[in-house]
Tab-separated table of C-alpha atoms in Angstrom:
chain	number	residue	atom	x	y	z
A	1	UNK	CA	16.983	7.824	-9.150
A	2	UNK	CA	16.007	11.376	-8.211
A	3	UNK	CA	16.427	12.736	-11.739
A	4	UNK	CA	14.190	10.011	-13.207
A	5	UNK	CA	11.525	10.632	-10.577
A	6	UNK	CA	11.674	14.380	-11.248
A	7	UNK	CA	11.214	13.743	-14.967
A	8	UNK	CA	8.141	11.588	-14.402
A	9	UNK	CA	6.589	13.922	-11.823
A	10	UNK	CA	7.051	16.928	-14.110
A	11	UNK	CA	5.617	14.952	-17.007
A	12	UNK	CA	2.433	14.013	-15.167
A	13	UNK	CA	1.938	16.930	-12.786
A	14	UNK	CA	3.276	19.680	-14.999
A	15	UNK	CA	5.826	22.351	-14.170
A	16	UNK	CA	4.074	25.699	-13.516
A	17	UNK	CA	6.213	28.731	-14.281
A	18	UNK	CA	3.894	31.582	-13.329
A	19	UNK	CA	1.685	32.516	-10.400
A	20	UNK	CA	-1.816	31.146	-10.797
A	21	UNK	CA	-0.729	28.111	-12.794
A	22	UNK	CA	-1.493	24.730	-11.251
A	23	UNK	CA	0.142	22.281	-13.631
A	24	UNK	CA	-1.835	20.246	-16.135
A	25	UNK	CA	-2.845	17.453	-13.728
A	26	UNK	CA	-4.513	19.822	-11.281
A	27	UNK	CA	-5.879	21.955	-14.105
A	28	UNK	CA	-7.601	18.830	-15.448
A	29	UNK	CA	-8.997	17.890	-12.017
A	30	UNK	CA	-10.395	21.372	-11.413
A	31	UNK	CA	-11.912	21.742	-14.887
A	32	UNK	CA	-13.341	18.293	-15.526
A	33	UNK	CA	-14.096	16.499	-12.264
A	34	UNK	CA	-16.014	16.886	-9.032
A	35	UNK	CA	-14.199	15.086	-6.186
A	36	UNK	CA	-16.407	13.525	-3.541
A	37	UNK	CA	-14.374	15.390	-0.896
A	38	UNK	CA	-12.500	18.642	-1.329
A	39	UNK	CA	-8.769	18.574	-0.645
A	40	UNK	CA	-6.228	21.329	-1.137
A	41	UNK	CA	-3.627	21.061	-3.856
A	42	UNK	CA	-0.908	20.929	-1.188
A	43	UNK	CA	-2.752	18.101	0.524
A	44	UNK	CA	-2.948	16.130	-2.711
A	45	UNK	CA	0.767	16.616	-3.353
A	46	UNK	CA	1.587	15.527	0.194
A	47	UNK	CA	-0.524	12.390	-0.204
A	48	UNK	CA	1.153	11.593	-3.512
A	49	UNK	CA	4.687	12.006	-2.172
A	50	UNK	CA	3.891	10.106	1.029
A	51	UNK	CA	2.549	7.142	-0.935
A	52	UNK	CA	5.396	7.286	-3.442
A	53	UNK	CA	7.992	7.330	-0.647
A	54	UNK	CA	6.363	4.320	1.011
A	55	UNK	CA	6.339	2.389	-2.276
A	56	UNK	CA	9.984	3.220	-2.996
A	57	UNK	CA	10.978	2.027	0.466
A	58	UNK	CA	10.033	-1.583	-0.331
A	59	UNK	CA	10.204	-1.628	-4.146
A	60	UNK	CA	12.697	-4.095	-5.637
A	61	UNK	CA	13.951	-1.901	-8.467
A	62	UNK	CA	15.968	-3.238	-11.366
A	63	UNK	CA	19.662	-2.483	-11.692
A	64	UNK	CA	19.124	-1.772	-15.381
A	65	UNK	CA	18.698	1.948	-16.026
A	66	UNK	CA	16.363	1.248	-18.939
A	67	UNK	CA	14.126	-1.025	-16.851
A	68	UNK	CA	14.120	1.175	-13.775
A	69	UNK	CA	12.908	4.128	-15.857
A	70	UNK	CA	9.676	2.289	-16.614
A	71	UNK	CA	9.396	0.862	-13.111
A	72	UNK	CA	9.599	4.296	-11.526
A	73	UNK	CA	7.061	5.631	-14.007
A	74	UNK	CA	4.586	2.946	-12.934
A	75	UNK	CA	5.078	3.925	-9.284
A	76	UNK	CA	4.533	7.600	-10.111
A	77	UNK	CA	1.357	6.801	-12.072
A	78	UNK	CA	0.036	4.754	-9.155
A	79	UNK	CA	0.952	7.410	-6.572
A	80	UNK	CA	-0.579	10.363	-8.429
A	81	UNK	CA	-3.669	8.326	-9.290
A	82	UNK	CA	-4.466	7.727	-5.638
A	83	UNK	CA	-2.889	10.891	-4.225
A	84	UNK	CA	-4.663	13.252	-6.636
A	85	UNK	CA	-7.549	11.349	-8.211
A	86	UNK	CA	-8.383	8.881	-5.447
A	87	UNK	CA	-11.350	10.985	-4.274
A	88	UNK	CA	-13.061	10.923	-7.666
A	89	UNK	CA	-16.277	8.985	-8.225
A	90	UNK	CA	-16.595	6.098	-10.688
A	91	UNK	CA	-17.383	8.273	-13.706
A	92	UNK	CA	-14.627	10.816	-13.029
A	93	UNK	CA	-12.099	8.024	-12.489
A	94	UNK	CA	-12.730	6.982	-16.078
A	95	UNK	CA	-12.022	10.558	-17.183
A	96	UNK	CA	-8.747	10.493	-15.240
A	97	UNK	CA	-7.805	7.189	-16.886
A	98	UNK	CA	-8.384	8.692	-20.332
A	99	UNK	CA	-6.467	11.840	-19.442
A	100	UNK	CA	-3.407	9.817	-18.387
A	101	UNK	CA	-3.377	8.054	-21.737
A	102	UNK	CA	-4.384	10.875	-24.053
A	103	UNK	CA	-3.542	14.068	-22.173
A	104	UNK	CA	-0.198	15.913	-22.041
A	105	UNK	CA	1.680	12.934	-20.536
A	106	UNK	CA	0.326	10.463	-23.135
A	107	UNK	CA	1.370	7.472	-21.070
A	108	UNK	CA	1.624	3.999	-22.589
A	109	UNK	CA	3.038	2.433	-19.416
A	110	UNK	CA	-0.336	0.970	-18.515
A	111	UNK	CA	-1.642	-2.482	-17.576
A	112	UNK	CA	-2.203	-4.576	-20.694
A	113	UNK	CA	-5.857	-5.086	-19.747
A	114	UNK	CA	-6.671	-1.372	-19.817
A	115	UNK	CA	-6.778	-0.512	-23.481
A	116	UNK	CA	-7.689	3.049	-24.397
A	117	UNK	CA	-11.387	3.447	-23.724
A	118	UNK	CA	-12.111	4.286	-27.340
A	119	UNK	CA	-11.311	0.700	-28.308
A	120	UNK	CA	-14.125	-0.561	-26.099
A	121	UNK	CA	-16.531	1.986	-27.514
A	122	UNK	CA	-15.586	1.015	-31.066
A	123	UNK	CA	-16.145	-2.651	-30.242
A	124	UNK	CA	-19.547	-1.874	-28.743
A	125	UNK	CA	-20.474	0.162	-31.807
A	126	UNK	CA	-19.974	-2.885	-34.046
A	127	UNK	CA	-22.687	-4.710	-32.128
A	128	UNK	CA	-25.078	-1.818	-31.681
A	129	UNK	CA	-27.238	0.407	-33.858
A	130	UNK	CA	-26.523	3.374	-31.612
A	131	UNK	CA	-23.417	5.517	-31.863
A	132	UNK	CA	-21.753	6.378	-28.535
A	133	UNK	CA	-19.924	9.650	-28.414
A	134	UNK	CA	-16.195	9.474	-29.061
A	135	UNK	CA	-13.527	10.577	-26.629
A	136	UNK	CA	-11.332	13.608	-27.197
A	137	UNK	CA	-8.859	15.652	-25.181
A	138	UNK	CA	-8.332	19.275	-26.134
A	139	UNK	CA	-4.920	20.922	-26.289
A	140	UNK	CA	-5.591	22.359	-22.810
A	141	UNK	CA	-6.272	18.935	-21.391
A	142	UNK	CA	-10.046	19.369	-21.191
A	143	UNK	CA	-12.388	16.505	-21.989
A	144	UNK	CA	-15.407	17.086	-24.189
A	145	UNK	CA	-18.811	15.760	-23.129
A	146	UNK	CA	-18.875	12.062	-23.832
A	147	UNK	CA	-20.387	8.689	-23.056
A	148	UNK	CA	-17.854	6.310	-21.511
A	149	UNK	CA	-18.080	2.579	-20.951
A	150	UNK	CA	-15.082	0.557	-19.809
A	151	UNK	CA	-14.844	-2.306	-17.314
A	152	UNK	CA	-11.262	-1.730	-16.172
A	153	UNK	CA	-9.250	1.414	-15.463
A	154	UNK	CA	-5.938	2.268	-13.832
A	155	UNK	CA	-7.789	2.170	-10.477
A	156	UNK	CA	-8.218	-1.603	-10.811
A	157	UNK	CA	-4.477	-2.284	-10.724
A	158	UNK	CA	-1.488	-1.877	-8.433
A	159	UNK	CA	2.261	-2.264	-8.884
A	160	UNK	CA	3.668	-5.512	-7.505
A	161	UNK	CA	6.727	-4.281	-5.612
A	162	UNK	CA	8.604	-7.538	-6.247
A	163	UNK	CA	8.074	-7.862	-9.997
A	164	UNK	CA	7.487	-4.111	-10.510
A	165	UNK	CA	4.706	-4.951	-12.949
A	166	UNK	CA	1.025	-4.080	-12.911
A	167	UNK	CA	-1.296	-6.583	-11.268
A	168	UNK	CA	-5.059	-6.555	-10.935
A	169	UNK	CA	-6.494	-6.371	-7.455
A	170	UNK	CA	-8.205	-9.638	-6.590
A	171	UNK	CA	-10.232	-9.908	-3.380
A	172	UNK	CA	-9.948	-13.128	-1.422
A	173	UNK	CA	-12.724	-15.702	-1.737
A	174	UNK	CA	-15.265	-15.256	1.033
A	175	UNK	CA	-16.751	-18.152	2.917
A	176	UNK	CA	-19.567	-17.428	5.320
A	177	UNK	CA	-19.053	-18.698	8.892
A	178	UNK	CA	-20.533	-22.147	9.414
A	179	UNK	CA	-22.210	-23.782	12.397
A	180	UNK	CA	-23.166	-20.436	13.879
A	181	UNK	CA	-26.815	-19.993	14.778
A	182	UNK	CA	-26.897	-16.212	14.749
A	183	UNK	CA	-24.383	-14.167	12.769
A	184	UNK	CA	-23.985	-10.467	13.404
A	185	UNK	CA	-23.293	-9.458	9.816
A	186	UNK	CA	-22.307	-5.958	10.902
A	187	UNK	CA	-19.093	-7.488	12.270
A	188	UNK	CA	-18.278	-9.493	9.125
A	189	UNK	CA	-16.018	-7.921	6.536
A	190	UNK	CA	-16.692	-9.352	3.099
A	191	UNK	CA	-13.647	-8.986	0.806
A	192	UNK	CA	-14.368	-6.696	-2.138
A	193	UNK	CA	-12.263	-4.721	-4.591
A	194	UNK	CA	-12.784	-1.643	-2.409
A	195	UNK	CA	-11.611	-3.322	0.806
A	196	UNK	CA	-8.699	-4.811	-1.130
A	197	UNK	CA	-7.650	-1.374	-2.374
A	198	UNK	CA	-8.121	0.260	1.009
A	199	UNK	CA	-6.097	-2.374	2.852
A	200	UNK	CA	-3.276	-2.125	0.312
A	201	UNK	CA	-3.085	1.670	0.481
A	202	UNK	CA	-3.326	1.864	4.259
A	203	UNK	CA	-0.599	-0.765	4.605
A	204	UNK	CA	1.852	1.452	2.735
A	205	UNK	CA	0.695	4.786	4.132
A	206	UNK	CA	1.124	3.553	7.706
A	207	UNK	CA	4.769	2.553	7.189
């Protein structure tokens, strides 16, 4: 599957031909976002490939060439999202989500629940007298200043390695300890979307 993976990686990361070029994914990150922690481009690539390798190790890929093409694309989207854009804050993650759908890669291999953000804005406009700014991506992959509202993004989903389909992260139901007089809440881990994501990623990265 190396040729398919190369196609997807080139499609999303870009294929720089000259010195000083980063590829459109990194060009977008540098121009439009402000990561909470700074990481080198090499470090981001290493993280992406490490996560992708771990996912491929346990993924139950289809024997159909047509199906496996889409399955591998979903794994690449997931790996680059967390390997490159995982350090973005909530607002910038929405920008990354839009870029994946409307930027150079123009992906439509997304979870069904994550419609293009414009659709949510249009729906909100029907019920509001105000007019939120629309979303646009320039030919260089830059995003214009905009107001974005969307409950779900690509960061809310993972690829089920058995079905090879997108699934939404769902934290386990939490029940507080009973019959305990004094609870040290600093030692209690309450399941949240963030802990669910972190546990999932660490599980694969530690393989």
